[in-house]
mmCIF file with all atom_site columns, C-alpha atoms in Angstrom:
data_model
loop_
_atom_site.group_PDB
_atom_site.id
_atom_site.type_symbol
_atom_site.label_atom_id
_atom_site.label_alt_id
_atom_site.label_comp_id
_atom_site.label_asym_id
_atom_site.label_entity_id
_atom_site.label_seq_id
_atom_site.pdbx_PDB_ins_code
_atom_site.Cartn_x
_atom_site.Cartn_y
_atom_site.Cartn_z
_atom_site.occupancy
_atom_site.B_iso_or_equiv
_atom_site.pdbx_formal_charge
_atom_site.auth_seq_id
_atom_site.auth_comp_id
_atom_site.auth_asym_id
_atom_site.auth_atom_id
_atom_site.pdbx_PDB_model_num
ATOM 1   C CA . MET R 1 1   ? 14.857 6.329   8.512   1.00 49.00 ? 1   MET R CA 1
ATOM 2   C CA . ARG R 1 2   ? 11.853 6.149   6.213   1.00 63.00 ? 2   ARG R CA 1
ATOM 3   C CA . ASN R 1 3   ? 9.586  5.885   9.230   1.00 69.00 ? 3   ASN R CA 1
ATOM 4   C CA . ASN R 1 4   ? 11.157 9.006   10.796  1.00 77.00 ? 4   ASN R CA 1
ATOM 5   C CA . LEU R 1 5   ? 10.510 10.943  7.596   1.00 81.00 ? 5   LEU R CA 1
ATOM 6   C CA . SER R 1 6   ? 6.880  9.860   7.589   1.00 80.00 ? 6   SER R CA 1
ATOM 7   C CA . TRP R 1 7   ? 6.421  10.953  11.187  1.00 85.00 ? 7   TRP R CA 1
ATOM 8   C CA . SER R 1 8   ? 8.084  14.285  10.400  1.00 88.00 ? 8   SER R CA 1
ATOM 9   C CA . LEU R 1 9   ? 5.690  14.777  7.497   1.00 88.00 ? 9   LEU R CA 1
ATOM 10  C CA . ILE R 1 10  ? 2.730  13.952  9.752   1.00 90.00 ? 10  ILE R CA 1
ATOM 11  C CA . ILE R 1 11  ? 3.881  16.614  12.206  1.00 92.00 ? 11  ILE R CA 1
ATOM 12  C CA . MET R 1 12  ? 4.300  19.107  9.351   1.00 92.00 ? 12  MET R CA 1
ATOM 13  C CA . GLY R 1 13  ? 0.821  18.229  8.101   1.00 91.00 ? 13  GLY R CA 1
ATOM 14  C CA . VAL R 1 14  ? -0.724 18.839  11.501  1.00 92.00 ? 14  VAL R CA 1
ATOM 15  C CA . LEU R 1 15  ? 1.159  22.143  11.856  1.00 93.00 ? 15  LEU R CA 1
ATOM 16  C CA . LEU R 1 16  ? 0.057  23.284  8.399   1.00 92.00 ? 16  LEU R CA 1
ATOM 17  C CA . THR R 1 17  ? -3.551 22.349  9.124   1.00 93.00 ? 17  THR R CA 1
ATOM 18  C CA . LEU R 1 18  ? -3.469 24.241  12.421  1.00 92.00 ? 18  LEU R CA 1
ATOM 19  C CA . SER R 1 19  ? -1.828 27.205  10.672  1.00 90.00 ? 19  SER R CA 1
ATOM 20  C CA . GLY R 1 20  ? -4.618 27.242  8.108   1.00 89.00 ? 20  GLY R CA 1
ATOM 21  C CA . ILE R 1 21  ? -7.256 27.190  10.841  1.00 90.00 ? 21  ILE R CA 1
ATOM 22  C CA . ILE R 1 22  ? -5.516 30.001  12.719  1.00 89.00 ? 22  ILE R CA 1
ATOM 23  C CA . LEU R 1 23  ? -5.178 32.024  9.507   1.00 84.00 ? 23  LEU R CA 1
ATOM 24  C CA . ARG R 1 24  ? -8.907 31.580  8.937   1.00 85.00 ? 24  ARG R CA 1
ATOM 25  C CA . PHE R 1 25  ? -9.753 33.211  12.254  1.00 86.00 ? 25  PHE R CA 1
ATOM 26  C CA . VAL R 1 26  ? -6.944 35.787  12.392  1.00 84.00 ? 26  VAL R CA 1
ATOM 27  C CA . GLY R 1 27  ? -7.000 36.624  8.689   1.00 79.00 ? 27  GLY R CA 1
ATOM 28  C CA . ALA R 1 28  ? -4.397 35.977  5.988   1.00 74.00 ? 28  ALA R CA 1
ATOM 29  C CA . GLU R 1 29  ? -3.575 39.705  5.898   1.00 76.00 ? 29  GLU R CA 1
ATOM 30  C CA . VAL R 1 30  ? -1.320 39.067  8.917   1.00 79.00 ? 30  VAL R CA 1
ATOM 31  C CA . LEU R 1 31  ? 1.186  37.459  6.554   1.00 77.00 ? 31  LEU R CA 1
ATOM 32  C CA . LYS R 1 32  ? 1.579  40.744  4.625   1.00 78.00 ? 32  LYS R CA 1
ATOM 33  C CA . ILE R 1 33  ? 2.007  38.812  1.383   1.00 79.00 ? 33  ILE R CA 1
ATOM 34  C CA . PRO R 1 34  ? -0.067 40.124  -1.530  1.00 79.00 ? 34  PRO R CA 1
ATOM 35  C CA . PHE R 1 35  ? -1.999 37.010  -2.543  1.00 75.00 ? 35  PHE R CA 1
ATOM 36  C CA . VAL R 1 36  ? -4.529 37.401  -5.343  1.00 78.00 ? 36  VAL R CA 1
ATOM 37  C CA . ARG R 1 37  ? -7.304 35.748  -3.334  1.00 81.00 ? 37  ARG R CA 1
ATOM 38  C CA . MET R 1 38  ? -6.708 36.272  0.371   1.00 81.00 ? 38  MET R CA 1
ATOM 39  C CA . ASP R 1 39  ? -9.830 34.293  1.251   1.00 81.00 ? 39  ASP R CA 1
ATOM 40  C CA . LEU R 1 40  ? -8.353 31.100  -0.271  1.00 84.00 ? 40  LEU R CA 1
ATOM 41  C CA . VAL R 1 41  ? -5.019 31.215  1.599   1.00 84.00 ? 41  VAL R CA 1
ATOM 42  C CA . PRO R 1 42  ? -6.267 29.469  4.784   1.00 86.00 ? 42  PRO R CA 1
ATOM 43  C CA . ILE R 1 43  ? -8.065 26.845  2.726   1.00 89.00 ? 43  ILE R CA 1
ATOM 44  C CA . ALA R 1 44  ? -4.948 26.149  0.636   1.00 89.00 ? 44  ALA R CA 1
ATOM 45  C CA . VAL R 1 45  ? -2.663 25.919  3.686   1.00 89.00 ? 45  VAL R CA 1
ATOM 46  C CA . SER R 1 46  ? -5.092 23.612  5.495   1.00 92.00 ? 46  SER R CA 1
ATOM 47  C CA . PHE R 1 47  ? -5.531 21.461  2.397   1.00 92.00 ? 47  PHE R CA 1
ATOM 48  C CA . CYS R 1 48  ? -1.746 21.020  2.028   1.00 91.00 ? 48  CYS R CA 1
ATOM 49  C CA . GLY R 1 49  ? -1.533 20.034  5.699   1.00 92.00 ? 49  GLY R CA 1
ATOM 50  C CA . ILE R 1 50  ? -4.352 17.512  5.379   1.00 93.00 ? 50  ILE R CA 1
ATOM 51  C CA . LEU R 1 51  ? -2.733 16.009  2.260   1.00 93.00 ? 51  LEU R CA 1
ATOM 52  C CA . LEU R 1 52  ? 0.618  15.620  4.046   1.00 91.00 ? 52  LEU R CA 1
ATOM 53  C CA . PHE R 1 53  ? -1.074 14.069  7.057   1.00 91.00 ? 53  PHE R CA 1
ATOM 54  C CA . VAL R 1 54  ? -3.143 11.574  5.060   1.00 92.00 ? 54  VAL R CA 1
ATOM 55  C CA . MET R 1 55  ? -0.314 10.547  2.707   1.00 90.00 ? 55  MET R CA 1
ATOM 56  C CA . SER R 1 56  ? 2.209  10.047  5.517   1.00 89.00 ? 56  SER R CA 1
ATOM 57  C CA . GLY R 1 57  ? -0.294 8.246   7.711   1.00 88.00 ? 57  GLY R CA 1
ATOM 58  C CA . SER R 1 58  ? -1.213 5.867   4.924   1.00 88.00 ? 58  SER R CA 1
ATOM 59  C CA . ALA R 1 59  ? 2.481  5.198   4.235   1.00 84.00 ? 59  ALA R CA 1
ATOM 60  C CA . ILE R 1 60  ? 3.079  4.333   7.888   1.00 85.00 ? 60  ILE R CA 1
ATOM 61  C CA . ILE R 1 61  ? 0.019  2.059   8.028   1.00 86.00 ? 61  ILE R CA 1
ATOM 62  C CA . HIS R 1 62  ? 0.995  0.370   4.757   1.00 81.00 ? 62  HIS R CA 1
ATOM 63  C CA . GLU R 1 63  ? 4.529  -0.263  6.030   1.00 79.00 ? 63  GLU R CA 1
ATOM 64  C CA . LYS R 1 64  ? 3.280  -1.543  9.383   1.00 80.00 ? 64  LYS R CA 1
ATOM 65  C CA . TYR R 1 65  ? 1.006  -4.222  7.927   1.00 80.00 ? 65  TYR R CA 1
ATOM 66  C CA . LYS R 1 66  ? 3.400  -5.643  5.334   1.00 77.00 ? 66  LYS R CA 1
ATOM 67  C CA . THR R 1 67  ? 4.056  -9.331  5.580   1.00 79.00 ? 67  THR R CA 1
ATOM 68  C CA . LYS R 1 68  ? 7.522  -10.835 5.621   1.00 77.00 ? 68  LYS R CA 1
ATOM 69  C CA . ARG R 1 69  ? 6.965  -12.107 2.072   1.00 78.00 ? 69  ARG R CA 1
ATOM 70  C CA . GLN R 1 70  ? 6.105  -8.590  0.871   1.00 77.00 ? 70  GLN R CA 1
ATOM 71  C CA . HIS R 1 71  ? 9.323  -7.244  2.423   1.00 72.00 ? 71  HIS R CA 1
ATOM 72  C CA . ILE R 1 72  ? 11.341 -9.951  0.652   1.00 75.00 ? 72  ILE R CA 1
ATOM 73  C CA . GLU R 1 73  ? 9.631  -9.255  -2.694  1.00 75.00 ? 73  GLU R CA 1
ATOM 74  C CA . GLU R 1 74  ? 10.178 -5.526  -2.278  1.00 73.00 ? 74  GLU R CA 1
ATOM 75  C CA . ASN R 1 75  ? 13.921 -6.042  -1.770  1.00 76.00 ? 75  ASN R CA 1
ATOM 76  C CA . ASP R 1 76  ? 14.239 -8.559  -4.617  1.00 78.00 ? 76  ASP R CA 1
ATOM 77  C CA . GLU R 1 77  ? 16.751 -7.328  -7.225  1.00 83.00 ? 77  GLU R CA 1
ATOM 78  C CA . ARG R 1 78  ? 14.481 -8.157  -10.141 1.00 83.00 ? 78  ARG R CA 1
ATOM 79  C CA . ASN R 1 79  ? 11.610 -6.105  -8.705  1.00 80.00 ? 79  ASN R CA 1
ATOM 80  C CA . ILE R 1 80  ? 13.967 -3.229  -7.923  1.00 82.00 ? 80  ILE R CA 1
ATOM 81  C CA . ILE R 1 81  ? 15.232 -3.175  -11.525 1.00 86.00 ? 81  ILE R CA 1
ATOM 82  C CA . ILE R 1 82  ? 11.669 -3.337  -12.887 1.00 86.00 ? 82  ILE R CA 1
ATOM 83  C CA . ASN R 1 83  ? 10.674 -0.426  -10.644 1.00 83.00 ? 83  ASN R CA 1
ATOM 84  C CA . GLN R 1 84  ? 13.723 1.644   -11.638 1.00 86.00 ? 84  GLN R CA 1
ATOM 85  C CA . ASN R 1 85  ? 13.124 0.948   -15.327 1.00 87.00 ? 85  ASN R CA 1
ATOM 86  C CA . ALA R 1 86  ? 9.499  2.079   -15.044 1.00 89.00 ? 86  ALA R CA 1
ATOM 87  C CA . LYS R 1 87  ? 10.557 5.241   -13.202 1.00 88.00 ? 87  LYS R CA 1
ATOM 88  C CA . SER R 1 88  ? 13.182 6.065   -15.814 1.00 88.00 ? 88  SER R CA 1
ATOM 89  C CA . LYS R 1 89  ? 10.671 5.723   -18.655 1.00 89.00 ? 89  LYS R CA 1
ATOM 90  C CA . ALA R 1 90  ? 8.146  7.857   -16.745 1.00 88.00 ? 90  ALA R CA 1
ATOM 91  C CA . PHE R 1 91  ? 10.842 10.505  -16.167 1.00 88.00 ? 91  PHE R CA 1
ATOM 92  C CA . ASP R 1 92  ? 11.653 10.571  -19.886 1.00 88.00 ? 92  ASP R CA 1
ATOM 93  C CA . LEU R 1 93  ? 7.983  10.971  -20.761 1.00 89.00 ? 93  LEU R CA 1
ATOM 94  C CA . MET R 1 94  ? 7.460  13.633  -18.098 1.00 89.00 ? 94  MET R CA 1
ATOM 95  C CA . THR R 1 95  ? 10.464 15.603  -19.319 1.00 89.00 ? 95  THR R CA 1
ATOM 96  C CA . THR R 1 96  ? 9.148  15.675  -22.869 1.00 89.00 ? 96  THR R CA 1
ATOM 97  C CA . LEU R 1 97  ? 5.519  16.398  -22.006 1.00 89.00 ? 97  LEU R CA 1
ATOM 98  C CA . PHE R 1 98  ? 6.407  19.034  -19.410 1.00 88.00 ? 98  PHE R CA 1
ATOM 99  C CA . SER R 1 99  ? 8.577  20.884  -21.932 1.00 88.00 ? 99  SER R CA 1
ATOM 100 C CA . PHE R 1 100 ? 5.898  20.915  -24.616 1.00 90.00 ? 100 PHE R CA 1
ATOM 101 C CA . GLY R 1 101 ? 3.149  21.772  -22.145 1.00 87.00 ? 101 GLY R CA 1
ATOM 102 C CA . LEU R 1 102 ? 5.130  24.665  -20.719 1.00 87.00 ? 102 LEU R CA 1
ATOM 103 C CA . LEU R 1 103 ? 5.871  26.056  -24.164 1.00 86.00 ? 103 LEU R CA 1
ATOM 104 C CA . ALA R 1 104 ? 2.251  25.653  -25.277 1.00 87.00 ? 104 ALA R CA 1
ATOM 105 C CA . LEU R 1 105 ? 0.910  27.467  -22.210 1.00 84.00 ? 105 LEU R CA 1
ATOM 106 C CA . ALA R 1 106 ? 3.416  30.282  -22.699 1.00 84.00 ? 106 ALA R CA 1
ATOM 107 C CA . MET R 1 107 ? 2.687  30.643  -26.429 1.00 85.00 ? 107 MET R CA 1
ATOM 108 C CA . PHE R 1 108 ? -1.091 30.692  -25.951 1.00 84.00 ? 108 PHE R CA 1
ATOM 109 C CA . GLY R 1 109 ? -0.828 33.326  -23.217 1.00 83.00 ? 109 GLY R CA 1
ATOM 110 C CA . TYR R 1 110 ? -2.106 31.252  -20.312 1.00 84.00 ? 110 TYR R CA 1
ATOM 111 C CA . MET R 1 111 ? 0.987  31.813  -18.195 1.00 84.00 ? 111 MET R CA 1
ATOM 112 C CA . ASN R 1 112 ? 2.576  34.875  -16.645 1.00 85.00 ? 112 ASN R CA 1
ATOM 113 C CA . LYS R 1 113 ? 6.310  35.489  -16.285 1.00 85.00 ? 113 LYS R CA 1
ATOM 114 C CA . VAL R 1 114 ? 6.565  34.469  -12.627 1.00 86.00 ? 114 VAL R CA 1
ATOM 115 C CA . SER R 1 115 ? 4.866  31.122  -13.198 1.00 85.00 ? 115 SER R CA 1
ATOM 116 C CA . PHE R 1 116 ? 6.854  30.484  -16.347 1.00 87.00 ? 116 PHE R CA 1
ATOM 117 C CA . PHE R 1 117 ? 10.256 31.102  -14.801 1.00 89.00 ? 117 PHE R CA 1
ATOM 118 C CA . THR R 1 118 ? 9.346  29.244  -11.606 1.00 89.00 ? 118 THR R CA 1
ATOM 119 C CA . LEU R 1 119 ? 8.389  26.147  -13.586 1.00 88.00 ? 119 LEU R CA 1
ATOM 120 C CA . ILE R 1 120 ? 11.488 26.489  -15.783 1.00 90.00 ? 120 ILE R CA 1
ATOM 121 C CA . GLY R 1 121 ? 13.596 26.691  -12.611 1.00 91.00 ? 121 GLY R CA 1
ATOM 122 C CA . LEU R 1 122 ? 12.002 23.556  -11.172 1.00 90.00 ? 122 LEU R CA 1
ATOM 123 C CA . PHE R 1 123 ? 12.475 21.768  -14.482 1.00 90.00 ? 123 PHE R CA 1
ATOM 124 C CA . LEU R 1 124 ? 16.171 22.720  -14.579 1.00 91.00 ? 124 LEU R CA 1
ATOM 125 C CA . ILE R 1 125 ? 16.678 21.634  -10.969 1.00 92.00 ? 125 ILE R CA 1
ATOM 126 C CA . CYS R 1 126 ? 15.279 18.202  -11.878 1.00 89.00 ? 126 CYS R CA 1
ATOM 127 C CA . GLN R 1 127 ? 17.532 17.969  -14.921 1.00 90.00 ? 127 GLN R CA 1
ATOM 128 C CA . VAL R 1 128 ? 20.636 18.973  -12.936 1.00 91.00 ? 128 VAL R CA 1
ATOM 129 C CA . TYR R 1 129 ? 19.763 16.432  -10.256 1.00 91.00 ? 129 TYR R CA 1
ATOM 130 C CA . TRP R 1 130 ? 19.365 13.774  -12.942 1.00 87.00 ? 130 TRP R CA 1
ATOM 131 C CA . GLY R 1 131 ? 22.822 14.674  -14.288 1.00 89.00 ? 131 GLY R CA 1
ATOM 132 C CA . TYR R 1 132 ? 24.318 14.499  -10.808 1.00 90.00 ? 132 TYR R CA 1
ATOM 133 C CA . GLN R 1 133 ? 22.781 11.081  -10.168 1.00 87.00 ? 133 GLN R CA 1
ATOM 134 C CA . PHE R 1 134 ? 23.914 9.883   -13.588 1.00 86.00 ? 134 PHE R CA 1
ATOM 135 C CA . LEU R 1 135 ? 27.525 10.895  -12.894 1.00 89.00 ? 135 LEU R CA 1
ATOM 136 C CA . THR R 1 136 ? 27.424 9.424   -9.381  1.00 88.00 ? 136 THR R CA 1
ATOM 137 C CA . ASN R 1 137 ? 26.055 6.096   -10.627 1.00 84.00 ? 137 ASN R CA 1
ATOM 138 C CA . THR R 1 138 ? 28.563 6.034   -13.500 1.00 84.00 ? 138 THR R CA 1
ATOM 139 C CA . LYS R 1 139 ? 31.457 6.390   -11.063 1.00 86.00 ? 139 LYS R CA 1
ATOM 140 C CA . LYS R 1 140 ? 30.076 3.623   -8.820  1.00 83.00 ? 140 LYS R CA 1
ATOM 141 C CA . MET R 1 141 ? 29.610 1.106   -11.626 1.00 76.00 ? 141 MET R CA 1
#
């Protein structure tokens, strides 16, 4: 399943890169979306495609050349708990820092309303998902 996702992301990366190249020759005005800098749209789309392609390709190569010992260590319960503990602490830190950073940018006037409410929406989606996972894991255990 993880391999299928990586291949899907590689295909998306290639499609995004090709879309960026096509937009460069055709012009981003075809999209009829009022971007602030129309000349940067093809570069941004191509860059996102290249990032997806490189990240997914490296994940596939990394998975392909793992030894049997690495697979066993990866599935070891102790290593899984260590990894989950580190992720939970990073999530706690990110939640705190993201909140303060968002408020600081808004108070100092470096953020417009669209950006502010988009980031608040993403933050709330993450918090709701955390709550859902917390309730799901509580019921399982």
